[in-house]
Short mmCIF file of C-alpha atoms in Angstrom, two decimals:
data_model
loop_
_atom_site.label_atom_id
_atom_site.label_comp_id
_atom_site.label_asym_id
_atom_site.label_seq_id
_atom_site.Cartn_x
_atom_site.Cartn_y
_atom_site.Cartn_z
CA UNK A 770 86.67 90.09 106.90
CA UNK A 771 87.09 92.63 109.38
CA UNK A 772 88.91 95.79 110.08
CA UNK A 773 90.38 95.53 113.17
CA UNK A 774 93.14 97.21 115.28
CA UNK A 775 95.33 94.26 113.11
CA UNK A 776 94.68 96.04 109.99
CA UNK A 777 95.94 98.91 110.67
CA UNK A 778 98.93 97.37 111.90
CA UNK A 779 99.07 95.20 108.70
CA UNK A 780 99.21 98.19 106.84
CA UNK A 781 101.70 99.85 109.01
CA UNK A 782 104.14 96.91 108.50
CA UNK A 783 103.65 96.70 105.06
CA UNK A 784 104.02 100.34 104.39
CA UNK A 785 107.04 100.52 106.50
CA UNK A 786 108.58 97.64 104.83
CA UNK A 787 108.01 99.40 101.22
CA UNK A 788 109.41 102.38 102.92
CA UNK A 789 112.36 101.11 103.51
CA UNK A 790 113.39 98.89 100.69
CA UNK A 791 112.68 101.83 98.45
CA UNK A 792 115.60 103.94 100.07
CA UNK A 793 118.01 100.74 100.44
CA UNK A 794 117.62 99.37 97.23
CA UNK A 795 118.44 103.12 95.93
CA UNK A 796 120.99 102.83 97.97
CA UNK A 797 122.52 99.70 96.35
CA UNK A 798 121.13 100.77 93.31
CA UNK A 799 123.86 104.26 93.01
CA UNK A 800 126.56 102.57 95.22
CA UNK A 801 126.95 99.10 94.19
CA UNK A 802 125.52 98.44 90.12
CA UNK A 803 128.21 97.84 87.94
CA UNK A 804 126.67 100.05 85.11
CA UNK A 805 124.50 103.24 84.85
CA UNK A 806 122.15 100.13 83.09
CA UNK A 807 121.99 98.35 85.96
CA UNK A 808 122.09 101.36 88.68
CA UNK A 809 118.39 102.40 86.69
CA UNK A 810 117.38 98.73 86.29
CA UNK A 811 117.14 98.61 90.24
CA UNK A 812 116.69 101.90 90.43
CA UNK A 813 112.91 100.91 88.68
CA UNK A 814 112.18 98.75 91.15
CA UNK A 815 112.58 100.65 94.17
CA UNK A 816 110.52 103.32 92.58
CA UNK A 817 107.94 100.38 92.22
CA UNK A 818 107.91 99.57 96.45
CA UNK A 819 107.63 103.28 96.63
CA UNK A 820 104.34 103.39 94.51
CA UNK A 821 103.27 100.26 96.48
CA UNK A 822 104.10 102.66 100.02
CA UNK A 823 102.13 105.25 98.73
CA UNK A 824 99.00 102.68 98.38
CA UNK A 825 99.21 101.39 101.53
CA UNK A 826 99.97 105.26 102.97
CA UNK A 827 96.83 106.68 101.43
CA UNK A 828 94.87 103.23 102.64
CA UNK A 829 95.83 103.79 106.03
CA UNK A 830 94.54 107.53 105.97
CA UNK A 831 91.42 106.28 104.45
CA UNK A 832 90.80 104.30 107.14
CA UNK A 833 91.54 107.38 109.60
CA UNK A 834 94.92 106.16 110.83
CA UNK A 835 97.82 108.16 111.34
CA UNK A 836 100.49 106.58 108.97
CA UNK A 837 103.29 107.59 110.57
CA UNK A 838 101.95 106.13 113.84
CA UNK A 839 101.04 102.80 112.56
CA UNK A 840 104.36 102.26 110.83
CA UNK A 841 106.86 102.93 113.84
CA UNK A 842 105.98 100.25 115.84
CA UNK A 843 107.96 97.98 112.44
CA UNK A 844 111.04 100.39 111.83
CA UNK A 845 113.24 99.03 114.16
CA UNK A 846 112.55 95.14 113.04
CA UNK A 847 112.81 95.96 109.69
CA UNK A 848 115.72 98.27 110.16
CA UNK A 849 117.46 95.72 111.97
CA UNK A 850 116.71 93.50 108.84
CA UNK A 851 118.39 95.76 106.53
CA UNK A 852 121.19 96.64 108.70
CA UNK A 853 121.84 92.77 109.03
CA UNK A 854 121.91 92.51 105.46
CA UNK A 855 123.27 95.20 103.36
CA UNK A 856 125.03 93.48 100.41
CA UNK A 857 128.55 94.00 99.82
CA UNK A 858 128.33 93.46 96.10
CA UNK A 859 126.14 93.86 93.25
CA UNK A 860 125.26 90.25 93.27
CA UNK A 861 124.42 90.63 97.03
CA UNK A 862 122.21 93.44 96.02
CA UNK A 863 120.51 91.28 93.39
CA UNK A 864 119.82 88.58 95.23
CA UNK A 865 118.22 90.64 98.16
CA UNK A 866 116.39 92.62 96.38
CA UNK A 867 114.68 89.26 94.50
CA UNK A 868 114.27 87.65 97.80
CA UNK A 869 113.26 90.85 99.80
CA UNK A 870 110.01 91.49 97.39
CA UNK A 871 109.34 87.81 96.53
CA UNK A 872 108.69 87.06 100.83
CA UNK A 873 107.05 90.33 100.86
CA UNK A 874 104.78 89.42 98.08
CA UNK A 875 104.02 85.74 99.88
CA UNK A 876 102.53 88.10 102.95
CA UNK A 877 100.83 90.00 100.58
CA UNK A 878 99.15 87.22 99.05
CA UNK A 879 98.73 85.34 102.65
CA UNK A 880 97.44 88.55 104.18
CA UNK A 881 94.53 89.03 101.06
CA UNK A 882 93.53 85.34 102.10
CA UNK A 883 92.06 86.95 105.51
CA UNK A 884 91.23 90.45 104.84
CA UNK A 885 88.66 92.92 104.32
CA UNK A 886 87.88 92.94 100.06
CA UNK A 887 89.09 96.57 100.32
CA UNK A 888 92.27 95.67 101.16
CA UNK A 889 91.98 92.51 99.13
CA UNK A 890 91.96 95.11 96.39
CA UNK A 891 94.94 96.96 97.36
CA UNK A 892 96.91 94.03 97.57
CA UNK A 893 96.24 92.65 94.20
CA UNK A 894 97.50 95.93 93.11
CA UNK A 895 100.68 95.09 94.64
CA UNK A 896 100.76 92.06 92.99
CA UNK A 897 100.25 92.96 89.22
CA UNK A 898 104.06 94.02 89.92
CA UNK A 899 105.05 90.60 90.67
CA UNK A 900 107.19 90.31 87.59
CA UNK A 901 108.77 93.31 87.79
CA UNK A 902 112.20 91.63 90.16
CA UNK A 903 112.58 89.05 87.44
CA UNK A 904 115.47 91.22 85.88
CA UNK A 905 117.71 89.92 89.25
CA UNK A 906 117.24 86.78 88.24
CA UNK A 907 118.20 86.78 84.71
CA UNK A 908 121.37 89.06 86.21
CA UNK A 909 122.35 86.93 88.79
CA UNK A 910 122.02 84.14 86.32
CA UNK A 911 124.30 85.61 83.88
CA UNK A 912 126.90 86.23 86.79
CA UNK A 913 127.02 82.43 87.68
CA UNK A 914 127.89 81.97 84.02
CA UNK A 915 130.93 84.67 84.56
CA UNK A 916 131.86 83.57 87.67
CA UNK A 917 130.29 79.80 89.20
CA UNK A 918 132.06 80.13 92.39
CA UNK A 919 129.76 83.02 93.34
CA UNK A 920 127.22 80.11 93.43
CA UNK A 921 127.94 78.96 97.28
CA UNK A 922 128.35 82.47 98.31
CA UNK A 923 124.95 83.31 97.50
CA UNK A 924 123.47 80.33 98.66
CA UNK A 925 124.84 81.36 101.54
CA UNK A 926 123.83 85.05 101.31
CA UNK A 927 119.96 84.22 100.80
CA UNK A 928 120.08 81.69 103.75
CA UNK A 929 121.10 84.68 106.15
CA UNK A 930 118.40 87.11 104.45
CA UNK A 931 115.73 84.67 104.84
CA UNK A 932 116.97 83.48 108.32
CA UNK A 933 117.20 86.94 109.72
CA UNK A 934 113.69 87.94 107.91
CA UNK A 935 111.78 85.05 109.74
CA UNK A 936 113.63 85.81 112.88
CA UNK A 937 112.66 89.78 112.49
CA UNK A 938 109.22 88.17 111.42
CA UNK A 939 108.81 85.85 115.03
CA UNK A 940 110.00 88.66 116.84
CA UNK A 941 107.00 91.07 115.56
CA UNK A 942 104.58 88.20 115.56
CA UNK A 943 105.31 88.10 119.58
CA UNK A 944 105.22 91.74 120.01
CA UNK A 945 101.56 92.47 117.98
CA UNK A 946 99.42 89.85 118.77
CA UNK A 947 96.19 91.54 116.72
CA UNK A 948 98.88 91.55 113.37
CA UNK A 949 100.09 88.05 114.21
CA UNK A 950 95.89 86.92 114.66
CA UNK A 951 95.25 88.87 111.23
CA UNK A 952 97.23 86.10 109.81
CA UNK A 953 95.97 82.82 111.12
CA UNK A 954 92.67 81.00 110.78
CA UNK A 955 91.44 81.28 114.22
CA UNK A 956 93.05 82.24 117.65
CA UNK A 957 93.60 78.51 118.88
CA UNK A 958 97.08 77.38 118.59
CA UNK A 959 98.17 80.66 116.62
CA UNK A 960 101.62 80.16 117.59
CA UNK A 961 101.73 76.78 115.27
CA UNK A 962 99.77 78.49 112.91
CA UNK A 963 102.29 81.35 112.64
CA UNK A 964 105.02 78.86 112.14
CA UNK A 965 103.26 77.37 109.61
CA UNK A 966 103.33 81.03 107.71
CA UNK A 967 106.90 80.69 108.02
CA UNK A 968 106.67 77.50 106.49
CA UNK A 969 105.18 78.48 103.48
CA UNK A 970 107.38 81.57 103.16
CA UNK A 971 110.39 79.34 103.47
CA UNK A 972 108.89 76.84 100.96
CA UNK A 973 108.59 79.68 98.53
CA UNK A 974 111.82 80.88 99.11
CA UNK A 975 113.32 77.65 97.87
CA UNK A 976 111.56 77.86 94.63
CA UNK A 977 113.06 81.70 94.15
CA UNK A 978 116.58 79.78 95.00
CA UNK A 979 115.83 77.05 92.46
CA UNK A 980 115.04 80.32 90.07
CA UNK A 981 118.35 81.88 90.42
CA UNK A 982 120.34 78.72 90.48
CA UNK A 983 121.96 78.35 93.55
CA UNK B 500 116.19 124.98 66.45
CA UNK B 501 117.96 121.54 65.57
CA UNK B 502 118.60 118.72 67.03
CA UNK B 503 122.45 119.42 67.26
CA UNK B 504 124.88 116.58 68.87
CA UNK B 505 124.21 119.07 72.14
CA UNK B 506 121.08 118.33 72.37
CA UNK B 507 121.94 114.42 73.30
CA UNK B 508 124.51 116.12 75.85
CA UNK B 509 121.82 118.29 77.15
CA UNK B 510 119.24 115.61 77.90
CA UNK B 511 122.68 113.25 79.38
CA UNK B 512 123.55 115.89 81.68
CA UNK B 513 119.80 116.64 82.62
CA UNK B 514 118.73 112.91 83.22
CA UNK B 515 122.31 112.24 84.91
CA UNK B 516 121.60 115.11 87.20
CA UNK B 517 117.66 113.88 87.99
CA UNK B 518 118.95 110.07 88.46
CA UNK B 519 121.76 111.27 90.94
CA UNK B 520 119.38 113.89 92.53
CA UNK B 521 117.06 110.96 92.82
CA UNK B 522 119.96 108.51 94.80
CA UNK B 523 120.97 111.43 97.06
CA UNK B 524 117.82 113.02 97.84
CA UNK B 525 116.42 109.53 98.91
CA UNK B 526 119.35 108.79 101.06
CA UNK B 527 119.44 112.24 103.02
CA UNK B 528 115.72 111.54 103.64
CA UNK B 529 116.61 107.71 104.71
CA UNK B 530 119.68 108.97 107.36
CA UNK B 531 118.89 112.85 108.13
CA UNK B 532 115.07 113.32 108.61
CA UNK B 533 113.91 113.63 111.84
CA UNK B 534 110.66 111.89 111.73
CA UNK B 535 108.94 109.32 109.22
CA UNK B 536 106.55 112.51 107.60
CA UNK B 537 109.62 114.35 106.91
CA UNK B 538 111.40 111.17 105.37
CA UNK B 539 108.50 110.37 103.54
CA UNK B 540 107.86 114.28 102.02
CA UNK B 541 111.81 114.40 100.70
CA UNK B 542 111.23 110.87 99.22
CA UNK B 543 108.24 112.15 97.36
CA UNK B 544 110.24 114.81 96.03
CA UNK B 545 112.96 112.34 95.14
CA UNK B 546 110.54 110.17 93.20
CA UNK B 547 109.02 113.14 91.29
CA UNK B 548 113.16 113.38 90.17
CA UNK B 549 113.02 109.92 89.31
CA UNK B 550 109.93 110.66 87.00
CA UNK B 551 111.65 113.52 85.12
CA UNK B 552 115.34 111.13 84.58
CA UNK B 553 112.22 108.45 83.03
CA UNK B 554 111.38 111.11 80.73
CA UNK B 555 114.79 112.22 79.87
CA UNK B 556 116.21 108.69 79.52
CA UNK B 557 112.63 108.15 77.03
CA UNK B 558 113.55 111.02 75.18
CA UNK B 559 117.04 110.03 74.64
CA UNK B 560 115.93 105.88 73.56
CA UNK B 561 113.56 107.75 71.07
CA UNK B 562 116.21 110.21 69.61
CA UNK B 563 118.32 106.96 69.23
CA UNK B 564 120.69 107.59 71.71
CA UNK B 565 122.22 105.62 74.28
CA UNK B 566 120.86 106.86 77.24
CA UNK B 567 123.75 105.66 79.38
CA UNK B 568 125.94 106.77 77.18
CA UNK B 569 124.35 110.06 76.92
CA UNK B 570 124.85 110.24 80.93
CA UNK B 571 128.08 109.14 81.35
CA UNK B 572 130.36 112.12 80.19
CA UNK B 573 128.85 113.91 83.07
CA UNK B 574 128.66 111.46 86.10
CA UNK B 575 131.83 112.44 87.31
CA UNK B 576 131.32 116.14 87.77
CA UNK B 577 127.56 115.45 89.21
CA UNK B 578 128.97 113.37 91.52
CA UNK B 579 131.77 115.29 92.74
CA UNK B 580 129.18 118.40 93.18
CA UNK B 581 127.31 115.58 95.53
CA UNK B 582 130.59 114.76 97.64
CA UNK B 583 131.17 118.00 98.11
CA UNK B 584 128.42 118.67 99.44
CA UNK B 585 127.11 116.15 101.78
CA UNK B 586 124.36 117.54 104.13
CA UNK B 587 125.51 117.09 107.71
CA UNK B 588 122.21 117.59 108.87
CA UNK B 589 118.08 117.87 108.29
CA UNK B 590 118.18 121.51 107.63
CA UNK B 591 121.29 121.17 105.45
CA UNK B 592 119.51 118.44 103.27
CA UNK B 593 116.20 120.48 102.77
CA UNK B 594 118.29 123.47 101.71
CA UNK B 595 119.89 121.28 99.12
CA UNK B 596 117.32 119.85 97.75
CA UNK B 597 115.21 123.24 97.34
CA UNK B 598 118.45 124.95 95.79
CA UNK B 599 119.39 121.65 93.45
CA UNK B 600 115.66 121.51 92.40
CA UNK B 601 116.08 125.09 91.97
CA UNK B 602 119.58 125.56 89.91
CA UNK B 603 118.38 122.66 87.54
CA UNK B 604 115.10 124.36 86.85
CA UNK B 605 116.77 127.34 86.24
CA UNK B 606 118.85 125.38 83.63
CA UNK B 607 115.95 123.41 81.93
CA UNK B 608 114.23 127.16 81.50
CA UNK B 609 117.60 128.38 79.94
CA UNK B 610 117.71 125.15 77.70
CA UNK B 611 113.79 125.38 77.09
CA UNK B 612 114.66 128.99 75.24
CA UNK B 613 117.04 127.40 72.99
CA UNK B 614 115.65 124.32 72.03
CA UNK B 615 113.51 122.21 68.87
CA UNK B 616 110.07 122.32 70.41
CA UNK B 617 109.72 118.77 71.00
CA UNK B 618 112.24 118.87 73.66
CA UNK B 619 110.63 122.32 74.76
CA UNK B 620 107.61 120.15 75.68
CA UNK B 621 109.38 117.70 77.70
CA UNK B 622 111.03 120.68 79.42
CA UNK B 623 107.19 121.71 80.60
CA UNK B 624 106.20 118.80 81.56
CA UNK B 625 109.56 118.69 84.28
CA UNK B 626 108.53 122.23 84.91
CA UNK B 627 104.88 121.64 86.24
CA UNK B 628 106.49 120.02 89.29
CA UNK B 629 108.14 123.26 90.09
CA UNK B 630 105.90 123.60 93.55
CA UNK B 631 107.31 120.38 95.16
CA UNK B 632 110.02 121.54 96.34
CA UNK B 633 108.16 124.16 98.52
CA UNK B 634 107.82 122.04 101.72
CA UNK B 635 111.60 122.69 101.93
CA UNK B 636 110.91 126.36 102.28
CA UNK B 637 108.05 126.00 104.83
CA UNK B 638 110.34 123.59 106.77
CA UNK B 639 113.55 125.39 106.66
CA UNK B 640 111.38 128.40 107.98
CA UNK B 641 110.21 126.64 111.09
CA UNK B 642 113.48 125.25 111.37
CA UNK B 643 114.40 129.11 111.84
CA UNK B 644 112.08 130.01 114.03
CA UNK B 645 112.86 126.96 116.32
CA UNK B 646 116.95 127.76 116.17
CA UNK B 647 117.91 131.51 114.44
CA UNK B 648 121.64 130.45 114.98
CA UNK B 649 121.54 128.22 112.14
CA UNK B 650 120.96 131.38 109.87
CA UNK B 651 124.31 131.88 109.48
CA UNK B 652 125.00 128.85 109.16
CA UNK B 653 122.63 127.91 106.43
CA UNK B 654 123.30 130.29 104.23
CA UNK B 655 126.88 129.91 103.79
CA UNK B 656 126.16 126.58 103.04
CA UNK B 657 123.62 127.86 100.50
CA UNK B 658 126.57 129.43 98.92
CA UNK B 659 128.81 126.38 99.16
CA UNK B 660 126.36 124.51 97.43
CA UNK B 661 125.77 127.23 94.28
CA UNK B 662 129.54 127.73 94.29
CA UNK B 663 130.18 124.14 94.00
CA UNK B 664 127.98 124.24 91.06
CA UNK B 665 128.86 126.79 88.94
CA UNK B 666 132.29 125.81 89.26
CA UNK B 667 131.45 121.85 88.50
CA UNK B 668 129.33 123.83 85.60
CA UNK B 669 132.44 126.04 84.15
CA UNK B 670 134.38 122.51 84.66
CA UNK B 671 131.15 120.45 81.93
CA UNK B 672 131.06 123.62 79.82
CA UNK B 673 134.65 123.60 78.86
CA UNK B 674 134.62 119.82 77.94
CA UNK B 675 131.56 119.83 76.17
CA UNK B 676 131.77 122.54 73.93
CA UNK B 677 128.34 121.74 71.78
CA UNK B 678 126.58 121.66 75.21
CA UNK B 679 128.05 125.02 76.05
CA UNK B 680 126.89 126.62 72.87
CA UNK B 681 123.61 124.93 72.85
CA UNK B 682 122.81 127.25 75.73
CA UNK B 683 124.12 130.69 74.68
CA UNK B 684 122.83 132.80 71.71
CA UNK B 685 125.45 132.78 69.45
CA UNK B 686 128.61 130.83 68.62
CA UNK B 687 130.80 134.65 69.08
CA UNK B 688 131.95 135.71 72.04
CA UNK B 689 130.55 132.07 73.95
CA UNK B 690 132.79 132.09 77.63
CA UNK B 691 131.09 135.71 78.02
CA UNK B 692 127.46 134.39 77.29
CA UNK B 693 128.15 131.43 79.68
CA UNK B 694 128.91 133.75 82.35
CA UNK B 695 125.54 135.55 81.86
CA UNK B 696 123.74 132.35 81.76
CA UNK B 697 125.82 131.57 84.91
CA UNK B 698 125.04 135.23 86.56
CA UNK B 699 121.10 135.03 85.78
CA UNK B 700 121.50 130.93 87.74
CA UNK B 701 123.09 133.14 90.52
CA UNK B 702 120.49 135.63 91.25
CA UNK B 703 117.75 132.92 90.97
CA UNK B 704 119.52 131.58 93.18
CA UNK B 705 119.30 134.86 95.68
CA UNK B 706 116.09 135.06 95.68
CA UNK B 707 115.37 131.64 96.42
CA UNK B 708 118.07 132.61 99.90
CA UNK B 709 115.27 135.13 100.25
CA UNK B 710 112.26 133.34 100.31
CA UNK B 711 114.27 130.57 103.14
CA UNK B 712 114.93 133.31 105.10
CA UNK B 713 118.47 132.98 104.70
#
């Protein structure tokens, strides 16, 4: 609806958090896959967030923002997310990478809800390539079959990345007030409105649990 | 000329050489670049790898070829050249990456000479991208000018990182004979031809040393 000083911090966030998965899940990708199969099969997808940083990067110099600027203000958060959470096995990896892109796909989608139709745009680009982590589920699937006492484990494992996500998420939220308004319906009571957000994202999160199985 | 058993080598070691490029190149820009513009110009170039492996590993399916297990006879020696040599620093990783980008060209020229023209092709289509690894020059240079102690420095890691090479590169050309051959005129007199290949990859080489300033 508009394009205020939010947007550009939307954008900044997003970009950053593209950014960023792109070089860990490469990471995982070469250090963890059991197979040169599975090192490419993830190795696709983090090509994917990079695509996805490179729309948001080019958006934000559209719009006569410095990228770099808007997304430092999100690399420590996000970098503390990914420090809290690097997988120690390929299952780890997996499951993170599912979970990682399915929340960041929910903001997407909540974001487009309030936004400008140009960014609307962008972020339905982002979302034709929605599909494109269901590979980790089949995988992780197929690893419960080898091995159902992984199941708890991961429970466990996705628990922590969305608990440390939402508390990265509150901690933002507090810090950019425009970002954190971007994503409500109005400025009264934003802080229940934010936890509502979280809400949903947790709600979703279950349903990518129920996916994988555990 | 034909589409000899070397040729599936030759696209293995190629697309095992982009994916790793790809991992490495991503990660040095992750942990070593000093600001988010310089992470984010060494991640472009290590997409634009990850571009020329797709092709490669494309190449390969249609051929009928495993792709992974076209790679595999040559992961170990790629990724010994890559623990050996583990930039330290910024300057260190840009120098890699223009000299890797530079030693594999080199090679797909070589194999481009030697080769049934469909693969010829796909060796132009890797060699368009030749320019992207020119920031690395620009940067190194101003890197220079900001610190001319690391001249020294630099360029005997330069020569670490070609040495490294040629001697992974003796190391793949006595195990994989058809390879080997694939890239020399004639089957007579083939450890002599390898060593010209191997000299014209070293003065490439110098002259890229020249144009860093090193």
């Amino acid at each position: 609806m508009n394009e205020s000083p939010g947007v550009v911090d939307l954008l900044g966030v997003l970009a950053y958090a593209e950014l960023s998965a792109f070089a860990r899940m490469t990471e995982d990708a070469a250090s963890l896959a059991p197979s040169l199969a599975d090192q490419v099969a993830l190795s696709e997808l983090a090509v994917a967030e990079y695509a996805h940083f490179r729309l948001l990067h080019d958006r934000l110099t559209e719009l006569g923002a410095d990228p770099e600027q808007a997304m430092s203000p999100f690399a420590e958060a996000l970098d503390a997310w990914h420090t809290q959470t690097a997988p120690a096995d390929w299952l780890q990896a997996l499951v993170k990478a599912y979970v990682g892109v399915g929340i960041a796909l929910d903001f997407y989608r909540e974001a487009a809800r309030h936004l400008d139709p140009s960014i609307a745009k962008l972020v339905d680009e982002v979302l034709v390539d929605e599909g494109r982590s269901e590979f980790a589920v089949e995988r992780v699937r197929a690893g419960l079959v080898a091995d159902p006492t992984a199941s708890g484990r991961l429970a466990l494992w996705a628990r922590r990345l969305v608990g440390e996500a939402l508390s990265q998420g509150q901690r933002v939220a507090a810090a950019r007030p425009e970002l954190a308004l971007l994503l409500v319906e109005s400025a009264s009571d934003d802080q229940a409105q934010i936890s509502r957000l979280f809400a949903t994202l947790t709600e979703e999160h279950g349903k990518r649990m129920a996916a994988l199985g555990i």
